[in-house]
mmCIF file of C-alpha atoms and ligand atoms in Angstrom:
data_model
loop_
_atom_site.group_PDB
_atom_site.id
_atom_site.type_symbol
_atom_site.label_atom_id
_atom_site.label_comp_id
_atom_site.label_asym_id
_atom_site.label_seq_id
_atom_site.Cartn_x
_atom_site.Cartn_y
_atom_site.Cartn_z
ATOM 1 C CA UNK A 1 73.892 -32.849 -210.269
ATOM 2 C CA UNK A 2 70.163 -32.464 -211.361
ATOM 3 C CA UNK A 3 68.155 -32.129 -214.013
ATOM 4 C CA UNK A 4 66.401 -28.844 -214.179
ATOM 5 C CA UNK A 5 62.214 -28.999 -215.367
ATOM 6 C CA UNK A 6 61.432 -25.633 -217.270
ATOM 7 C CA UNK A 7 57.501 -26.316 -217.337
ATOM 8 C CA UNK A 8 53.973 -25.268 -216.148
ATOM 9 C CA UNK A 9 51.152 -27.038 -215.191
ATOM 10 C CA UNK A 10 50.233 -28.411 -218.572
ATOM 11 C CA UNK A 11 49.743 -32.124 -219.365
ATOM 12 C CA UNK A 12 52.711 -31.788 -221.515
ATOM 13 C CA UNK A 13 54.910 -30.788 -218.375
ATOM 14 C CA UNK A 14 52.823 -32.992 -215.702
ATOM 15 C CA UNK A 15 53.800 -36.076 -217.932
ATOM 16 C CA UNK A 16 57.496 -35.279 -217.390
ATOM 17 C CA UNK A 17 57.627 -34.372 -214.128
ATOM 18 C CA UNK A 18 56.054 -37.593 -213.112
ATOM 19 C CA UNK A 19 58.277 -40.030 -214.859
ATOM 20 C CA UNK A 20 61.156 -38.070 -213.166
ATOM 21 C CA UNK A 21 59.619 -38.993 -209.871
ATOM 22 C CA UNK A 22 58.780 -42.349 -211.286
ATOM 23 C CA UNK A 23 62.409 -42.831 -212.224
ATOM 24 C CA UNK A 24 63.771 -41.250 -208.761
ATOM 25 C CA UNK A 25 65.964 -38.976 -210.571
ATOM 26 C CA UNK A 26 66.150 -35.691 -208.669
ATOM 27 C CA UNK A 27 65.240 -32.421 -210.675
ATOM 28 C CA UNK A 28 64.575 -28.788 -209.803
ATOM 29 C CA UNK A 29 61.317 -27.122 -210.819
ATOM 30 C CA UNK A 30 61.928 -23.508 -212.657
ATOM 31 C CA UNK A 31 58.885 -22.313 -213.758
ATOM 32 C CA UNK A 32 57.846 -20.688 -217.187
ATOM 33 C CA UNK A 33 54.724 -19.073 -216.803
ATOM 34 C CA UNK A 34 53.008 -19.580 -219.692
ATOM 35 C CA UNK A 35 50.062 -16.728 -218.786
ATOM 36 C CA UNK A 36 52.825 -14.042 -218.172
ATOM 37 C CA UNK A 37 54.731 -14.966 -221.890
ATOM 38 C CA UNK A 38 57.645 -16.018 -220.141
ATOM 39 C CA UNK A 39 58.235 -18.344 -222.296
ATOM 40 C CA UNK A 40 58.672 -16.021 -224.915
ATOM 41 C CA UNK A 41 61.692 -14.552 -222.838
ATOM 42 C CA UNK A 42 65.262 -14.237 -224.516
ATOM 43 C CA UNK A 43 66.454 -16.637 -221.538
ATOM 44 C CA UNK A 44 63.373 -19.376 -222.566
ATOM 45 C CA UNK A 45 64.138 -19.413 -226.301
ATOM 46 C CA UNK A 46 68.055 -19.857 -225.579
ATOM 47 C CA UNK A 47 66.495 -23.318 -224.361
ATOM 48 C CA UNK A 48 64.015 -24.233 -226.732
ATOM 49 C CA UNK A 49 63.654 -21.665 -229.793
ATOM 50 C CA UNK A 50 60.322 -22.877 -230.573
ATOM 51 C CA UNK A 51 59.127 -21.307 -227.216
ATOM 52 C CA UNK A 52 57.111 -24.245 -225.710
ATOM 53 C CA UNK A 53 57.838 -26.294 -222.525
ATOM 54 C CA UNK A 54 58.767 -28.597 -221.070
ATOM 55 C CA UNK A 55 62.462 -28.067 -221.677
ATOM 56 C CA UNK A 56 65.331 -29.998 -219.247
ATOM 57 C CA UNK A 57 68.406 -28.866 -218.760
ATOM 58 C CA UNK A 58 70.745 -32.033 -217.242
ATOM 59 C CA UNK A 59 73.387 -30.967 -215.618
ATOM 60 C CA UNK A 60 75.325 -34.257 -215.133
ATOM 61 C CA UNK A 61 76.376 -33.303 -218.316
ATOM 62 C CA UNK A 62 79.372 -31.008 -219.378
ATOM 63 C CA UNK A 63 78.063 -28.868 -220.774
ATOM 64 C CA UNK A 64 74.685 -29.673 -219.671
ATOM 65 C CA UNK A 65 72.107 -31.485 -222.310
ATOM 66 C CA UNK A 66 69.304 -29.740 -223.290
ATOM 67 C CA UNK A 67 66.493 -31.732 -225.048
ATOM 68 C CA UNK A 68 62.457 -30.688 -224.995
ATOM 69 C CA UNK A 69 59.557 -32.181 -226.529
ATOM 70 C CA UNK A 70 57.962 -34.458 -223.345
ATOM 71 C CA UNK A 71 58.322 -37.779 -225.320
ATOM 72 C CA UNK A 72 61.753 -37.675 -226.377
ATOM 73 C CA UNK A 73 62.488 -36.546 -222.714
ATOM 74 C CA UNK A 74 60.673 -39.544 -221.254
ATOM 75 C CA UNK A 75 62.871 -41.759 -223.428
ATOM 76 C CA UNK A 76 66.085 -40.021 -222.479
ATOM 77 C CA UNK A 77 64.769 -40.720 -218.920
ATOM 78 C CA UNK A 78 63.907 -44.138 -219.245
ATOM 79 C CA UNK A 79 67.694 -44.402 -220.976
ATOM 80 C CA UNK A 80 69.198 -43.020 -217.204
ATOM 81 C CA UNK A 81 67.130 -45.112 -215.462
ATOM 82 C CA UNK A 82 66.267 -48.366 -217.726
ATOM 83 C CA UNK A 83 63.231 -50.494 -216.371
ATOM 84 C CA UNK A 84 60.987 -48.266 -214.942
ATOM 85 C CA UNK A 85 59.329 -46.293 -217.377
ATOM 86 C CA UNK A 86 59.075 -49.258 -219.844
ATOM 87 C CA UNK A 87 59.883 -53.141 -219.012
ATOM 88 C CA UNK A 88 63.202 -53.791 -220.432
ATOM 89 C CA UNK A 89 62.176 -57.234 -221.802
ATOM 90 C CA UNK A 90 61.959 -56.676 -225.838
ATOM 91 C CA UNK A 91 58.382 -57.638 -226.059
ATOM 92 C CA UNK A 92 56.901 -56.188 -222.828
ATOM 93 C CA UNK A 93 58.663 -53.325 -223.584
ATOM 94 C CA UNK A 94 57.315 -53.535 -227.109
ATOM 95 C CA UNK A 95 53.570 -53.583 -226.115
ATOM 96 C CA UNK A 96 54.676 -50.971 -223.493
ATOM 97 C CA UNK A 97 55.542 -48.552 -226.076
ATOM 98 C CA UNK A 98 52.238 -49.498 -228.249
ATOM 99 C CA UNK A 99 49.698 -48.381 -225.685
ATOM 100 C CA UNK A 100 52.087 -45.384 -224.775
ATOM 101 C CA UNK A 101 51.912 -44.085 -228.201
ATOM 102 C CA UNK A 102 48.308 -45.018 -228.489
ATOM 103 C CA UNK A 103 47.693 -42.642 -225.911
ATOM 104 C CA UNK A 104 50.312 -39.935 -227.406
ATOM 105 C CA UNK A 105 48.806 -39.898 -230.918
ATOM 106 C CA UNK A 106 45.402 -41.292 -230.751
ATOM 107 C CA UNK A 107 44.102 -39.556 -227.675
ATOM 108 C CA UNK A 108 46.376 -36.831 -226.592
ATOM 109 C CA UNK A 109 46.699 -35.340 -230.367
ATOM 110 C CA UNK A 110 43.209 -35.004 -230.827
ATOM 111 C CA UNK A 111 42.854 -33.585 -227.408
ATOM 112 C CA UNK A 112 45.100 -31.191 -227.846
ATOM 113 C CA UNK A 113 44.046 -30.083 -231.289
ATOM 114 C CA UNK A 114 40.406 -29.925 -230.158
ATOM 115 C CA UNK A 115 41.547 -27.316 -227.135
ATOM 116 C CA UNK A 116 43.870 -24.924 -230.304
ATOM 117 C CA UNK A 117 41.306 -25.313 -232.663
ATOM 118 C CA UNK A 118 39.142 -21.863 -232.692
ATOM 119 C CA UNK A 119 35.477 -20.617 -234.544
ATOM 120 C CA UNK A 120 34.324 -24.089 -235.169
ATOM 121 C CA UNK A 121 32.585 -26.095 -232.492
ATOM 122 C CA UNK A 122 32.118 -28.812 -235.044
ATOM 123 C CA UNK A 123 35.666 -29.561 -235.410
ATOM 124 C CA UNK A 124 36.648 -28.893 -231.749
ATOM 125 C CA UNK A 125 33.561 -31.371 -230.671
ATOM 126 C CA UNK A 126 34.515 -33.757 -233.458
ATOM 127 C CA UNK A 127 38.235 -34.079 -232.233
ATOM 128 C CA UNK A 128 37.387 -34.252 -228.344
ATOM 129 C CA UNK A 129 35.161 -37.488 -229.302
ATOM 130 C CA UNK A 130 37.291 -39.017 -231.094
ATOM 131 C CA UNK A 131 39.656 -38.320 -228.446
ATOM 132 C CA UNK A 132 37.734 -39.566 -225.399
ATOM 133 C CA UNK A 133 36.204 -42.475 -227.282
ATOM 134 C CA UNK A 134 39.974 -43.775 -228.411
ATOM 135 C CA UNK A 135 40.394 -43.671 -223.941
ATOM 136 C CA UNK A 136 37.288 -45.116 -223.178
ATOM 137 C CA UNK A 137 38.181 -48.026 -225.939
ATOM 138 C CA UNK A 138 41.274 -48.141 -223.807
ATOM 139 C CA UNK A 139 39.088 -50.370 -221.232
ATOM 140 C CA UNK A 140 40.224 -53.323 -223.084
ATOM 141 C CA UNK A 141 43.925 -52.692 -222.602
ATOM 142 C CA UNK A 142 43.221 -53.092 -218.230
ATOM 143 C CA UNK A 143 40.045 -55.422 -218.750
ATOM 144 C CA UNK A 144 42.758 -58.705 -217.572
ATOM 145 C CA UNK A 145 45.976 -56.452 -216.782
ATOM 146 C CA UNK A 146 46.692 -54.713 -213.961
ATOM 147 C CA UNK A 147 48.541 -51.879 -215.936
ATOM 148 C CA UNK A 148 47.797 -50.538 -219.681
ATOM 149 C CA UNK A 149 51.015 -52.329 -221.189
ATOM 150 C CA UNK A 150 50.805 -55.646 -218.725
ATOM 151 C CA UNK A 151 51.486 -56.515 -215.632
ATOM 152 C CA UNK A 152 54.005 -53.856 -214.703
ATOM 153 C CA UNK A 153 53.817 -49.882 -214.611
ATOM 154 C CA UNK A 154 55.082 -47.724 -217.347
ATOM 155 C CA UNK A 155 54.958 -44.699 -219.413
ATOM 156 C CA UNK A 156 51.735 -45.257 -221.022
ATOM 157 C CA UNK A 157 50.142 -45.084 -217.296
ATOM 158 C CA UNK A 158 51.829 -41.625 -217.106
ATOM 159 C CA UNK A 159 50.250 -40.478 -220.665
ATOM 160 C CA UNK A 160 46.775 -41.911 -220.148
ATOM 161 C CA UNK A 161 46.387 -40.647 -216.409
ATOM 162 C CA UNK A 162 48.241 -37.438 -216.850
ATOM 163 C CA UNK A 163 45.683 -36.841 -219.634
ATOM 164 C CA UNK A 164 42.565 -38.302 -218.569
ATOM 165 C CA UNK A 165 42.382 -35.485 -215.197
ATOM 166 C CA UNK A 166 41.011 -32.689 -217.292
ATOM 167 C CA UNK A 167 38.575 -34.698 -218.718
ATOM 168 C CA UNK A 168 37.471 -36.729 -216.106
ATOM 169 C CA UNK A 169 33.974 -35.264 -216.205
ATOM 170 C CA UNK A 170 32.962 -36.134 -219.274
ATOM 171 C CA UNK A 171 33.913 -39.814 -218.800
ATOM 172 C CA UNK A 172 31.101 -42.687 -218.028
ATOM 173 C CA UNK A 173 33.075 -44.508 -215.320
ATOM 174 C CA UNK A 174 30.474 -46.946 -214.527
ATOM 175 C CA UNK A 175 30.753 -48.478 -218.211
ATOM 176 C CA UNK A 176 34.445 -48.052 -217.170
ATOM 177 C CA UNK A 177 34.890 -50.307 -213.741
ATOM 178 C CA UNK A 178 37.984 -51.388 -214.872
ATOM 179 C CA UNK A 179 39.310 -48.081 -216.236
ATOM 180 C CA UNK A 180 38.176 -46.848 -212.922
ATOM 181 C CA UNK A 181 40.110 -49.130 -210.919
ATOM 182 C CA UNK A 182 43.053 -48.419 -212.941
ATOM 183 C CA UNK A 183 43.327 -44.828 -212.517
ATOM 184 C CA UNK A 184 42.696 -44.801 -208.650
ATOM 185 C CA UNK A 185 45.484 -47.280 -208.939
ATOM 186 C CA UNK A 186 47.895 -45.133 -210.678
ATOM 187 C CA UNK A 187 47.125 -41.456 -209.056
ATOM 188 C CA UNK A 188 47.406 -43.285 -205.829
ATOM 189 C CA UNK A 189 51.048 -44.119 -206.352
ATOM 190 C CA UNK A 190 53.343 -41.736 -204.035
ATOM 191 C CA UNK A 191 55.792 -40.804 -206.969
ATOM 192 C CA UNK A 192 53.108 -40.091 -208.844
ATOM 193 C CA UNK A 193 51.290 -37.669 -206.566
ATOM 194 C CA UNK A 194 54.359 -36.162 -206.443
ATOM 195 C CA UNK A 195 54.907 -35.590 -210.203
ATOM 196 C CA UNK A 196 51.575 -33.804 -210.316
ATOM 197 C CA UNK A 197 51.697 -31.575 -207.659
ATOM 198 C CA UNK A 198 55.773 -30.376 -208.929
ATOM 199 C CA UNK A 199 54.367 -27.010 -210.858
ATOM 200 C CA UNK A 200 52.141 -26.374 -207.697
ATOM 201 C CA UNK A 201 48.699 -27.489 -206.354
HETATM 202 N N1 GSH B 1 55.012 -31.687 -228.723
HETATM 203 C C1 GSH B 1 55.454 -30.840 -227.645
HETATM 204 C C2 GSH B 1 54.373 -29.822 -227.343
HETATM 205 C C3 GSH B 1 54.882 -28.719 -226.458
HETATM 206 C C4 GSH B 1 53.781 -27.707 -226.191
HETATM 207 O O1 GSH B 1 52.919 -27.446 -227.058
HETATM 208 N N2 GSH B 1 53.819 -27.120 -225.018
HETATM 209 C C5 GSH B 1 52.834 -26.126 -224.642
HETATM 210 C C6 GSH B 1 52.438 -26.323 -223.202
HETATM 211 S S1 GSH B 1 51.719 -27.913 -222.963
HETATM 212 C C7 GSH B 1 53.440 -24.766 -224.792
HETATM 213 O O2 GSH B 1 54.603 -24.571 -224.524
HETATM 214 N N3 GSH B 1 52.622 -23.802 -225.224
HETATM 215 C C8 GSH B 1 53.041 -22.446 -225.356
HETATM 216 C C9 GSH B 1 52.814 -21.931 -226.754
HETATM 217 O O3 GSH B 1 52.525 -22.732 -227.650
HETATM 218 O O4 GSH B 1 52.933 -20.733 -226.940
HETATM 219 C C10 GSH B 1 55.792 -31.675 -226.416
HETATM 220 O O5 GSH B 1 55.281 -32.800 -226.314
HETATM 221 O O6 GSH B 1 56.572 -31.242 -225.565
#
């Protein structure tokens, strides 16, 4: 029984579909393409009323569980398949979850909010450096670790990297060696390869 991935190629779905592969739990792609309004359709909002993706639909489950938002779906993950997507030792896991949500909130919200926000390029430049400067201060986090939380992989490798792709441009990776290392290190993990190419590419 697998877990179905209603998505698109957004960050928000990209995240998810690489801590699935991460995890090694099998799922099934089903795209909702955002351009065409599908996920306005009747069948989409049965899902997820508030429209957005990524939704999963797990069918080990009778009937199946629905749950969206990608966060609370990468913790129902890591519940199926403890120890991968954050260390199951309490503090590891601890700082784990720290530079995950560091990520979420203090680089991915602004992000985001700087790509909705319309008619002022003040605010939209304003959030996207506050944004990028919270990743670039991120070079501490790898500076003697080999991953963002430690010594092993988890989640927050998923947000940062996931993230950092569409902005990779703007980034001065030779004040970053380290951050530089890290991300080669990351995107050159099979699983997550995998993860990014699931909504095509
Ligand atoms: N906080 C939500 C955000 C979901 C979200 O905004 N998804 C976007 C794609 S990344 C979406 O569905 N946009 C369509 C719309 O807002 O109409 C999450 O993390 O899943």
């Amino acid at each position: 029984m697998t877990i179905d991935l209603h998505g698109y190629r957004t960050g928000n779905c990209l995240r998810v579909s690489v801590a699935l592969e991460e995890a090694g739990l099998p799922y099934t792609v089903r795209q909702v393409n955002l351009t065409l309004g599908e996920h306005h359709s009747a069948a989409h909002l049965a899902l997820n009323p508030s429209g957005k993706v990524p939704v999963i639909v797990d069918h080990a489950d009778d009937p199946p569980f629905v749950l969206s938002q990608s966060n609370a779906i990468m913790m129902y993950i890591d519940q199926k398949r403890p120890g991968v997507l954050f260390p199951e030792n309490t503090m590891m896991r601890a700082i784990a979850l720290e530079r995950f949500f560091y990520f979420v909130t203090d680089v991915i919200g602004p992000g985001m909010a700087a790509f909705r926000v319309r008619g002022s390029d003040e605010a939209r430049n304003s959030l996207l450096e506050s944004s990028l400067s919270a990743w670039a201060d991120a070079h501490r986090f790898v500076e003697n670790s080999k991953y963002m939380g430690g010594d092993e992989f988890s989640a927050a490798e998923i947000a940062a990297a996931v993230y950092i792709q569409a902005y990779h441009r703007h980034i001065d990776w030779a004040a970053a060696p380290r951050l530089e290392q890290w991300l080669q290190l990351v995107m050159s993990r099979p699983s997550f390869e995998r993860g990014m190419k699931a909504f095509g590419k």
